[in-house]
CSV table of C-alpha atoms and ligand atoms in Angstrom, one decimal:
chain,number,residue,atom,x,y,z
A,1,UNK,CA,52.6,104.7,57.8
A,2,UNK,CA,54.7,104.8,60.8
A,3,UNK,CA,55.5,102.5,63.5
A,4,UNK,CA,54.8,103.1,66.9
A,5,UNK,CA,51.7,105.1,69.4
A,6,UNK,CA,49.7,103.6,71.7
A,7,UNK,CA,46.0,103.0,70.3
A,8,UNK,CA,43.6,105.5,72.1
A,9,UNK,CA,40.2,104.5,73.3
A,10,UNK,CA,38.3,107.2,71.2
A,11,UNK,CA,40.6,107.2,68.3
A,12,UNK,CA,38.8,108.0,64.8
A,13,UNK,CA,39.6,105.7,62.1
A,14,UNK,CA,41.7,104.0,63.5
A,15,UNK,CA,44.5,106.5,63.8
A,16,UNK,CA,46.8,106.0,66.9
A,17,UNK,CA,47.2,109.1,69.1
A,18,UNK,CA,50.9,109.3,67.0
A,19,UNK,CA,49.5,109.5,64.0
A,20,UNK,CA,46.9,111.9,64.9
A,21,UNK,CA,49.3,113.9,66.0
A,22,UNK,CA,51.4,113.4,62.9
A,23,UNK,CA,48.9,114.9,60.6
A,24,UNK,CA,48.0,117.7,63.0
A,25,UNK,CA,52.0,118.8,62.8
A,26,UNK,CA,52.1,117.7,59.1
A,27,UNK,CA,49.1,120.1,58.7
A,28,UNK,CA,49.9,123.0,60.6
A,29,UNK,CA,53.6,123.3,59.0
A,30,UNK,CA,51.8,122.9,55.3
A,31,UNK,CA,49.2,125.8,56.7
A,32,UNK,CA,52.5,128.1,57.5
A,33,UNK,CA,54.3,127.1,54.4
A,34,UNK,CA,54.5,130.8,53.1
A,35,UNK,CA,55.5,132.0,56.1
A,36,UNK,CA,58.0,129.7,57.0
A,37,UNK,CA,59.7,130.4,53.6
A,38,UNK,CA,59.6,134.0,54.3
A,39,UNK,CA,61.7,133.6,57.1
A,40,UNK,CA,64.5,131.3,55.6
A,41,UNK,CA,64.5,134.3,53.1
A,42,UNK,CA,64.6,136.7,55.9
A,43,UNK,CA,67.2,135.2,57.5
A,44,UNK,CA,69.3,135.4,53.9
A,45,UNK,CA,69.3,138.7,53.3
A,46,UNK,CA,70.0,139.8,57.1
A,47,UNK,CA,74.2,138.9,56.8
A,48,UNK,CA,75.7,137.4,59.4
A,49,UNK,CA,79.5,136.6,57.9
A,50,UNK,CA,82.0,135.3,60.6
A,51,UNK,CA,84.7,136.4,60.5
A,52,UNK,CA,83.8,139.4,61.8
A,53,UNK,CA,81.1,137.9,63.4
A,54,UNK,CA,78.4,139.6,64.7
A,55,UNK,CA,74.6,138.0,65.4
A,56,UNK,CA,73.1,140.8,66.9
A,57,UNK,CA,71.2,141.2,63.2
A,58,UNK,CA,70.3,137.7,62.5
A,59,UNK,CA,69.3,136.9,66.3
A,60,UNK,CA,66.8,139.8,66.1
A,61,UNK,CA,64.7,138.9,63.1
A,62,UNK,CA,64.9,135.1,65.1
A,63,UNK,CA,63.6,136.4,68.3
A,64,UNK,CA,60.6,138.9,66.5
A,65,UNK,CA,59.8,135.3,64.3
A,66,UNK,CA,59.2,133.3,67.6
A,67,UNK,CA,57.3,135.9,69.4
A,68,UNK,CA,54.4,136.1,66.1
A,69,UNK,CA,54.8,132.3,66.7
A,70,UNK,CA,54.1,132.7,70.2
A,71,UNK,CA,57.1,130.7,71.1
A,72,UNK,CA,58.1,133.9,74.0
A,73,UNK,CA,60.5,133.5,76.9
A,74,UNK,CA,63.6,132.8,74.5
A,75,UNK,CA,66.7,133.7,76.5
A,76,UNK,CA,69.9,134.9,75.0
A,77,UNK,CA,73.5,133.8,76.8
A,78,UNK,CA,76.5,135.6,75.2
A,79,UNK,CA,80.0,135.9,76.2
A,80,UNK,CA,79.9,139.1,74.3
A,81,UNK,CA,76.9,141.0,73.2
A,82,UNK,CA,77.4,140.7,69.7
A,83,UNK,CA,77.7,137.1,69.9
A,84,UNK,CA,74.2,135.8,71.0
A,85,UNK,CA,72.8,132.4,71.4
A,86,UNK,CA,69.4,132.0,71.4
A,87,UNK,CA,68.1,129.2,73.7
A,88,UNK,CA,64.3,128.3,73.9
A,89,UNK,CA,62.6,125.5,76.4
A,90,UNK,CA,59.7,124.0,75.3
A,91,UNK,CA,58.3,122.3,78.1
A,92,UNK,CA,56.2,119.2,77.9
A,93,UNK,CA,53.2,118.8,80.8
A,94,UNK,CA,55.2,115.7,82.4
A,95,UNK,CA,58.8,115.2,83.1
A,96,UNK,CA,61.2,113.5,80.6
A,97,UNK,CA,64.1,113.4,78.8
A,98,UNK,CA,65.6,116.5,77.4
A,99,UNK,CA,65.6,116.8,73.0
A,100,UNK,CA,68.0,119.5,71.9
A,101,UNK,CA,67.3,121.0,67.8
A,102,UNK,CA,70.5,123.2,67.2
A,103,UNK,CA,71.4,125.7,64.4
A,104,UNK,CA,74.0,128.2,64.3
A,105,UNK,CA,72.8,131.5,63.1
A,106,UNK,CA,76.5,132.5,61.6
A,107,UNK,CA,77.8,132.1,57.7
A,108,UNK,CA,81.6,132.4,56.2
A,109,UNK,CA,82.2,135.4,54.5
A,110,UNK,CA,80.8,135.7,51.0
A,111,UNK,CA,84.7,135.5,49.2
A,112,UNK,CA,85.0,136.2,45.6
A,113,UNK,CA,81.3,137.1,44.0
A,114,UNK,CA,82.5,136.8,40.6
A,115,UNK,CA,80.6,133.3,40.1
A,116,UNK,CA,77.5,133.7,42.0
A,117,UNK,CA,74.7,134.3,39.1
A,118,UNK,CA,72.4,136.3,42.0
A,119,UNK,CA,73.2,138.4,44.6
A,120,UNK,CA,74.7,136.5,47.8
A,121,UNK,CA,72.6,138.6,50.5
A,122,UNK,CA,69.5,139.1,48.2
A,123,UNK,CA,66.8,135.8,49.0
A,124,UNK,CA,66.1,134.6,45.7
A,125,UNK,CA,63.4,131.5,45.1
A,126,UNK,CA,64.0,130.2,41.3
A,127,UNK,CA,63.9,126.8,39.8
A,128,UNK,CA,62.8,125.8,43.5
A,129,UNK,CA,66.1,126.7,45.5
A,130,UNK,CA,66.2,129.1,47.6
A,131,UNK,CA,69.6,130.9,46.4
A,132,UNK,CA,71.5,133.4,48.8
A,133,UNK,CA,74.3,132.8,51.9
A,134,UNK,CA,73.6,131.0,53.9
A,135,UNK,CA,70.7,129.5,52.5
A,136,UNK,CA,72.1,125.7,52.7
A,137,UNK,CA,74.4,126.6,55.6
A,138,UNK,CA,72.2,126.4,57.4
A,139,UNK,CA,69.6,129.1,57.7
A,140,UNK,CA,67.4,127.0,55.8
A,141,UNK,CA,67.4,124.4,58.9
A,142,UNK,CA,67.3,127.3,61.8
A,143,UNK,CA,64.1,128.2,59.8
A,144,UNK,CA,62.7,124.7,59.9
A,145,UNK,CA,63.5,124.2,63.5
A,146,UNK,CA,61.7,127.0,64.8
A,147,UNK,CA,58.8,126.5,62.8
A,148,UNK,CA,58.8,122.6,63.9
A,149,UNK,CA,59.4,123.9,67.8
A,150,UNK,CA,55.9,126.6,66.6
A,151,UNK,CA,54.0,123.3,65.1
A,152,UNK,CA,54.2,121.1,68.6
A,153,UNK,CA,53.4,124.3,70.4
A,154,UNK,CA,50.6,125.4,68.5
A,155,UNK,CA,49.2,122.6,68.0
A,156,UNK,CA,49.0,121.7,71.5
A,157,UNK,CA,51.1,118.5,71.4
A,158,UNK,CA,51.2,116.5,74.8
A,159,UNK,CA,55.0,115.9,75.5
A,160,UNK,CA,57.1,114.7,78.2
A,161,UNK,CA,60.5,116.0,79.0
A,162,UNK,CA,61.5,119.1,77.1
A,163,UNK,CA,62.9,120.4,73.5
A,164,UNK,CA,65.6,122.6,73.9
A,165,UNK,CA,65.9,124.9,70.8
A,166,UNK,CA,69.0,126.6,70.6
A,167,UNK,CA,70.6,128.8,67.4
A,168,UNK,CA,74.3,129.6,68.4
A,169,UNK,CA,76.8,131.6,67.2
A,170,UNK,CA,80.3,131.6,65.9
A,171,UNK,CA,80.0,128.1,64.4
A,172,UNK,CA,82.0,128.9,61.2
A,173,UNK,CA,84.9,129.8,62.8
A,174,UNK,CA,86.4,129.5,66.0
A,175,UNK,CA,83.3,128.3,68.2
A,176,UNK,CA,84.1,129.9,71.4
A,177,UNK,CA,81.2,132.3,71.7
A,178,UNK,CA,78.7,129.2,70.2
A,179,UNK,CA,78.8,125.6,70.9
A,180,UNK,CA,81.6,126.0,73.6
A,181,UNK,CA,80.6,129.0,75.2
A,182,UNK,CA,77.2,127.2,76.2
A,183,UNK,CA,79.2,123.7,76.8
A,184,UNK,CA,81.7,125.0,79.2
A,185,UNK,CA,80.4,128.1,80.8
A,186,UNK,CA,76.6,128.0,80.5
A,187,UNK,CA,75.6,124.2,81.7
A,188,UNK,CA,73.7,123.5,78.4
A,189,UNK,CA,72.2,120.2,79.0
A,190,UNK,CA,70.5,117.5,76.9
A,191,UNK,CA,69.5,113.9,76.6
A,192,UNK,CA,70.8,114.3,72.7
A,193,UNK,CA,71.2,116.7,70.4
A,194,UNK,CA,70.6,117.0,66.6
A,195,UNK,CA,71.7,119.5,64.3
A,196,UNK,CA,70.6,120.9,61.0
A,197,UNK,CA,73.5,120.8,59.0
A,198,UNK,CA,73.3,119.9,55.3
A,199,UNK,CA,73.1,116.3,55.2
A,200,UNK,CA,73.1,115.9,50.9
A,201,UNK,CA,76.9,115.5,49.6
A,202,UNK,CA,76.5,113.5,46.1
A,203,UNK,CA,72.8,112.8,45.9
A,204,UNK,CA,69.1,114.0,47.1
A,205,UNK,CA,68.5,116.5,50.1
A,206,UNK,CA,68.7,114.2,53.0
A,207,UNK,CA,70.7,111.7,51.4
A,208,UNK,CA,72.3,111.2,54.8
A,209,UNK,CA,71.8,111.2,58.5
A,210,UNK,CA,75.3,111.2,59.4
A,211,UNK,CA,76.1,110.0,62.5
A,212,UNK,CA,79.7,110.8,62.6
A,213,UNK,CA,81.4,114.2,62.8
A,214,UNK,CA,85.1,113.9,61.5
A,215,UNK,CA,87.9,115.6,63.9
A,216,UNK,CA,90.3,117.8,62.6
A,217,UNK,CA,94.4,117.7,63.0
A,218,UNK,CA,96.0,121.3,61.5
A,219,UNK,CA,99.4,121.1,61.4
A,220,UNK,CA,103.1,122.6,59.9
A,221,UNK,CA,106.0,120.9,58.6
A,222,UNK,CA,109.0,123.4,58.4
A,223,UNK,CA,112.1,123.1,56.8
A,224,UNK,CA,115.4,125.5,57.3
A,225,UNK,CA,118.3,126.2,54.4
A,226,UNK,CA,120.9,128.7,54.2
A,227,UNK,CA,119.8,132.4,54.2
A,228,UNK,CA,122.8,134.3,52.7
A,229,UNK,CA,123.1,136.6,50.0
A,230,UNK,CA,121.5,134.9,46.6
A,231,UNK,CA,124.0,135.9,44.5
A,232,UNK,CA,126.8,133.4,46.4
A,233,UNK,CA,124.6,130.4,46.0
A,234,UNK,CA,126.8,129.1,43.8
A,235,UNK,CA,130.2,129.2,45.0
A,236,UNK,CA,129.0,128.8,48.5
A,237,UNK,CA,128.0,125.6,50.9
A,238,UNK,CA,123.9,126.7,50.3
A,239,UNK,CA,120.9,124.7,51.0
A,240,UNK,CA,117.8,126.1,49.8
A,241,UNK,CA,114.7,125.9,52.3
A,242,UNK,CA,112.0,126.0,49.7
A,243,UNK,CA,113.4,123.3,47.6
A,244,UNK,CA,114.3,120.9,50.4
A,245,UNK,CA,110.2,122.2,51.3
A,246,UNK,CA,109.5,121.3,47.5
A,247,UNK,CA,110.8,117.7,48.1
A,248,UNK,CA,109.9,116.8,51.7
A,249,UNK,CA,106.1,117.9,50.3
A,250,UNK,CA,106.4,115.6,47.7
A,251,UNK,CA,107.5,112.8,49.7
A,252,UNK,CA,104.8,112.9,51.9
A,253,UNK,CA,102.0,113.3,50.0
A,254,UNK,CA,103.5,109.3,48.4
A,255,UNK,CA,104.5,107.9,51.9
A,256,UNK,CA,102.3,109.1,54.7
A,257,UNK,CA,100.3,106.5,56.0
A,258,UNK,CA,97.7,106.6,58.8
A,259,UNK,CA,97.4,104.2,61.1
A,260,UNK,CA,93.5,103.7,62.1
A,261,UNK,CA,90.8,101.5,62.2
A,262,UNK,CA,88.4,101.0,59.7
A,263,UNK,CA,84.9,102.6,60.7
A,264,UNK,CA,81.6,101.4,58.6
A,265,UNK,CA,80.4,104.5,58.5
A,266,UNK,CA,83.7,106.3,57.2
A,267,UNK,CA,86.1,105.9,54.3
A,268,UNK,CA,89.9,107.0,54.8
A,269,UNK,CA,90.4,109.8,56.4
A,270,UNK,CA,91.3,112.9,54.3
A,271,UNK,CA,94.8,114.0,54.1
A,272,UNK,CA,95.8,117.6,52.7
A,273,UNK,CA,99.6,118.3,52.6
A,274,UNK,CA,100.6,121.9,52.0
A,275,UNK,CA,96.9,123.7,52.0
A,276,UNK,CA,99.4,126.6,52.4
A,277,UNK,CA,103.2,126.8,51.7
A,278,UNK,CA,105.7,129.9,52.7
A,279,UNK,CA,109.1,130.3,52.1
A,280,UNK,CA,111.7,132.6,51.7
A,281,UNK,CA,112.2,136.4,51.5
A,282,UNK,CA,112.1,137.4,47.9
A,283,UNK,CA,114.9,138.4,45.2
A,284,UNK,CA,118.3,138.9,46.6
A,285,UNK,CA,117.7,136.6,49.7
A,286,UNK,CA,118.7,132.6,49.6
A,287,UNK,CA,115.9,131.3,51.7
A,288,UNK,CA,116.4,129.8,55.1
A,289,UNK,CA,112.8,128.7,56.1
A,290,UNK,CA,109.9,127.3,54.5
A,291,UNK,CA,106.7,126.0,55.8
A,292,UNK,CA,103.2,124.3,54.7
A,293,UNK,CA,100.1,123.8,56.6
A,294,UNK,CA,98.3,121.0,56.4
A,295,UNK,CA,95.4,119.4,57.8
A,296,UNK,CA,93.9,115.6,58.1
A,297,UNK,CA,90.5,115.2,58.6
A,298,UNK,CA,90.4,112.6,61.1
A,299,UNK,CA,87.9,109.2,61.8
A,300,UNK,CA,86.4,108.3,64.9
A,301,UNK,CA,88.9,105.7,67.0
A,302,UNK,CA,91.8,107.8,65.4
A,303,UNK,CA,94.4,109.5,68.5
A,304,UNK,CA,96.6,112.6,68.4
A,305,UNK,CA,99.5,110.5,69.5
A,306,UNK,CA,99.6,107.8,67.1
A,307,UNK,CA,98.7,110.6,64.4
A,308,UNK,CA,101.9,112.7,65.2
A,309,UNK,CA,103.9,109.2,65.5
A,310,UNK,CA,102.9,108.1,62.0
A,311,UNK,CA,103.6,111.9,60.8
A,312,UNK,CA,107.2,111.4,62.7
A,313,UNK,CA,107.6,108.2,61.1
A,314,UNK,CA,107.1,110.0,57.8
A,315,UNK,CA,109.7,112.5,58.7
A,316,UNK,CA,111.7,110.1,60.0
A,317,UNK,CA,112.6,108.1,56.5
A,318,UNK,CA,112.7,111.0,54.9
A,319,UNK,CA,115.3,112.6,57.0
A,320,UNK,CA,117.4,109.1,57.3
A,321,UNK,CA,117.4,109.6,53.3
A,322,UNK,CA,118.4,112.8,53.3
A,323,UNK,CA,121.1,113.6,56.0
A,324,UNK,CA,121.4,117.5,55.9
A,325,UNK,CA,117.7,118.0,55.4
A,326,UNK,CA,116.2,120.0,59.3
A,327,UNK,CA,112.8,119.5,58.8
A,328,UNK,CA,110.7,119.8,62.3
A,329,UNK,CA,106.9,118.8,62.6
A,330,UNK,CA,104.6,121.7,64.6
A,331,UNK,CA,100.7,121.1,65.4
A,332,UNK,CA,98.8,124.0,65.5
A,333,UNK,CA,97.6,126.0,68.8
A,334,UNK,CA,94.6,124.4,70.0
A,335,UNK,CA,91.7,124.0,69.6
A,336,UNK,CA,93.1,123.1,65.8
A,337,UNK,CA,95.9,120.7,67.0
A,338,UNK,CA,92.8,118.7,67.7
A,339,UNK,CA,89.4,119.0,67.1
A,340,UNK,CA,88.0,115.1,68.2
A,341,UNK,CA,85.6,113.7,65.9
A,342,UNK,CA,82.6,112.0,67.3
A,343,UNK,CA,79.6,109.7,67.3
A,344,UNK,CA,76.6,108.8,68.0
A,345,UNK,CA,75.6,105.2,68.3
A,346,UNK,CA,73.2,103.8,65.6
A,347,UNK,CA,71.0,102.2,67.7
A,348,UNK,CA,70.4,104.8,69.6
A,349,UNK,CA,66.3,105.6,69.7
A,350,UNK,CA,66.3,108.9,68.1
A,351,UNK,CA,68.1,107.9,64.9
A,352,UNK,CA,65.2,105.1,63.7
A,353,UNK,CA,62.6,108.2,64.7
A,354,UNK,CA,64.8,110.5,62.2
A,355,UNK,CA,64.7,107.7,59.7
A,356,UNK,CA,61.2,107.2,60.3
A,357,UNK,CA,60.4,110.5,60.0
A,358,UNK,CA,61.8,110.9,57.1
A,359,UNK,CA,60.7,107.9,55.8
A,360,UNK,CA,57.0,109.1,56.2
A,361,UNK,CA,57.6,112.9,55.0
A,362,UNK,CA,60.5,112.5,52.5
A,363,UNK,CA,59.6,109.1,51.1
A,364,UNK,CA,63.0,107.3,51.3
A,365,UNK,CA,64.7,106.1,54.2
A,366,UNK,CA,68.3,108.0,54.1
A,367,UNK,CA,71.3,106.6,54.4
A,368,UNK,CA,73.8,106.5,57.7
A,369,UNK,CA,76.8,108.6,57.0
A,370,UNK,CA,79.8,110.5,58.0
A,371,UNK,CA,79.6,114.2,58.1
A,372,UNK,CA,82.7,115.1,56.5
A,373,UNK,CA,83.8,118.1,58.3
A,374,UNK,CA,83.9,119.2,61.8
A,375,UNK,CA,80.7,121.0,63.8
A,376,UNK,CA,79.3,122.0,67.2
A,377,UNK,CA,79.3,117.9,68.0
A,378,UNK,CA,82.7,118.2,69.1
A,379,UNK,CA,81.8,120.9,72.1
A,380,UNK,CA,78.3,119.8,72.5
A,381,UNK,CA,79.4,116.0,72.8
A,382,UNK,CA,82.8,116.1,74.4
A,383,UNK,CA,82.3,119.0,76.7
A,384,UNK,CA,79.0,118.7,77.7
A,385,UNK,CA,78.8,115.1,77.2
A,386,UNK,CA,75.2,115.1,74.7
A,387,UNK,CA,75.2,112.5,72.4
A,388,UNK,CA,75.0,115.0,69.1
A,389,UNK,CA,73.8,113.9,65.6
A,390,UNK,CA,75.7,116.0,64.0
A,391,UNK,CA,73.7,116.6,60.6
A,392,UNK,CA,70.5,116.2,59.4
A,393,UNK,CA,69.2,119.0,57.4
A,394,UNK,CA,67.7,120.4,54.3
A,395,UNK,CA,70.7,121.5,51.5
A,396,UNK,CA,74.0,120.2,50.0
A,397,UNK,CA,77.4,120.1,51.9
A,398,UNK,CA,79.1,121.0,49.2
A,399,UNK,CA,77.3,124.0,48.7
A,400,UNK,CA,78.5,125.6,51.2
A,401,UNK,CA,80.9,128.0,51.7
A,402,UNK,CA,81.2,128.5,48.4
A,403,UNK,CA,79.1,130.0,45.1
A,404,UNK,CA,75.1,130.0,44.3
A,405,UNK,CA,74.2,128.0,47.8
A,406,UNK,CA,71.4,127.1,48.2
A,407,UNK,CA,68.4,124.8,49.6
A,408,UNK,CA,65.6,122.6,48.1
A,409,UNK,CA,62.5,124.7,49.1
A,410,UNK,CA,60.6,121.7,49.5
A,411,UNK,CA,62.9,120.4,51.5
A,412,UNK,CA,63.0,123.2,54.1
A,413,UNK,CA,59.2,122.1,54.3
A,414,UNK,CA,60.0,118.8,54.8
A,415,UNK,CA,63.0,119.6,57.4
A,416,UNK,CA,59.9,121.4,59.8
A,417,UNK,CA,57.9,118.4,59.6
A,418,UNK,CA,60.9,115.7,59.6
A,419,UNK,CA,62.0,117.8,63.1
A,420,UNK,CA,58.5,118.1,64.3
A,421,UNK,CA,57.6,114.7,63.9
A,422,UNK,CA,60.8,113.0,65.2
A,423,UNK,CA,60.5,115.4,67.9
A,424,UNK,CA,56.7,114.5,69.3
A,425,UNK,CA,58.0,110.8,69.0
A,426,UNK,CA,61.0,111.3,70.8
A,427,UNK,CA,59.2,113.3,73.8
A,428,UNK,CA,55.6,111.5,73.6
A,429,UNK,CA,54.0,110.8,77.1
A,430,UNK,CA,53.3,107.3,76.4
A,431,UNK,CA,57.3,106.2,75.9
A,432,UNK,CA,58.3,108.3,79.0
A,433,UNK,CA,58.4,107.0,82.5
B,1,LIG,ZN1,77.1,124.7,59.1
């Protein structure tokens, strides 16, 4: 049973006007069960890989699924045409504050097939998953989101304030015609936001509701040699590039250390030395510059300055040990010399109505977390200043971007009612001034 609602005069046993409504949501999403799996499937098998990038496809089996839902008016805002965001108001009869339910309409690429066991674009429900791209990431949540905006709708729900649905593009890679586009050019604006990404890692669906969005630092270390005709390497004052690479690699990935305080919510942060190396020319050629990419995955609290002084530190030992070594430190352009994480506070009211939510529809109260990777938090948040949650969905994070994705088909059930229910609570009349 859940806390909270104001006791009507002509309630019928004893439900609260909340609860009422609870069921009435609860109902109608069990009632459109089939149909909302259809669409998750639908949404599947119509591709929408970025890179390239184009939503046009995806957007327009989203828009024809509101309109039989009779959620019409949605507008699209893209910088391009091919890269549309969908934005829907749901307007409640009184004013209020603003709830914003975001999912991003795009996948990555499919990559090597080889391991998937069905094909990537072809919906397939077995062993209850829903298998296909996408499916975990996240068109399994978009689904669930537009049927929870369709249940408070139909079902004639008396809100205050507004939910703001909007499915944006270009998530999964650089963001500019998603998140920031509609942060820094189109106003978008919202008391908080959640989004639907997959909130499972190592356990259940909805193990988590993650509260943290890790930042992201890319950068290169490079290192310089002698480039002169190989076979003189010998006889010759030489200093190969790739082996002085070789060792400075090594020597970081022992005697890095981070300087950053501990979060409750987050373990280190992640550190991945060399997720690319380059050096050289080939046969014939000495090489004179090598190179590897890394990447840290960074912790709320955690600065770009004392990041590239504990990387210079690093260097710095390294060099003193190592007199002839040239090695030079080079972040990346932005935005991925630094993506900011973020966070939204615990206590803040639509977290315990998430819980609760879930709590009621899932039957276990999930965890708080960190989302391990970056999303659309960081624009939504730090450009456009909304307090974003940035996951809680149906699916598996590590599922993702990789072979056989896919969702808990009960769980995209349970998203709809999980966003519909958090959602009436969040906006109800009663709570609002
Ligand atoms: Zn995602």
């Amino acid at each position: 049973m859940l806390k909270g609602g104001a006791t009507t005069k002509d309630e019928p046993r004893g439900l609260t006007a909340t609860e009422m409504s609870f069921s009435m949501l609860e109902q109608w999403v069990e009632e459109h069960r089939d149909d909302l799996l259809g669409f998750a499937a639908k949404l599947v098998a119509t591709p929408s890989p970025n890179p390239p990038g184009d939503e046009r496809a995806v957007v327009a089996v989203i828009l024809a699924e509101m309109e039989c839902l009779g959620l019409d008016g949605a507008q699209i805002c893209a910088k391009q045409p091919h890269r549309p965001n969908v934005i829907f108001h749901l307007r409640g009869k009184r004013p209020g504050a603003t709830l914003m339910l975001c999912g991003h309409s795009d996948t990555k690429p499919v990559g090597d097939t080889v391991k998937w066991r069905t094909d990537p674009m072809e919906p397939v429900f077995r062993d209850g998953r829903l298998y296909g791209l996408g499916s975990t990431d996240m068109k399994g949540a978009v689904a669930a989101m537009v049927y929870a905006t369709a249940a408070l709708k139909q079902c004639d729900i008396p809100l205050a304030g507004e939910l703001l649905l909007v499915i944006d593009a270009d998530e999964e890679r650089s963001m500019s015609f998603g998140s920031e586009y509609l942060a820094a050019e189109c106003g978008i604006k919202a008391d908080v936001a959640l989004l639907g990404e997959p909130s499972g890692i190592d356990g259940p669906e909805f193990e988590f509701l993650h509260l943290v969005s890790r930042g992201l630092c890319c950068f290169k270390i490079r290192v310089r040699g002698t480039q002169m005709h190989s076979s003189l390497s010998d006889r010759m004052p030489s200093t190969s590039a790739n082996l002085k690479l070789a060792e400075t690699l090594a020597r970081m990935q022992t005697e890095l250390q981070l300087t950053f305080d501990p979060h409750p919510l987050c373990a280190a942060p992640t550190v991945n030395l060399g997720v690319k190396i380059e050096g050289g020319l080939g046969y014939g050629v000495y090489p004179g510059v090598a190179e590897f990419q890394s990447d840290i995955r960074t912790l709320p609290g955690m600065t770009h300055e004392r990041l590239r002084a504990d990387l210079e530190r690093c260097l710095q030992r390294i060099r003193h040990d190592d007199p002839s070594l040239e090695v030079e430190l080079e972040f990346e352009e932005p935005p991925l010399d630094w993506f900011p994480p973020t966070e939204v506070n615990a206590d803040h009211p639509l977290v315990d109505m998430l819980l609760d939510a879930a709590q009621h529809v899932v039957g276990r109260r999930p965890k708080l977390g960190a989302f391990p990777g970056g999303t659309d938090a960081k624009n939504f948040q730090m450009m456009a200043g909304i307090p974003t949650i940035p996951s809680f969905g149906p699916g598996w994070l590590p599922l993702a971007h990789g072979p056989n994705e896919r969702v808990g088909i009960e769980a995209i059930i349970q998203a709809a009612k999980v966003y519909a229910l958090a959602s009436q609570r969040f906006l109800k009349t009663e709570s609002q001034p």
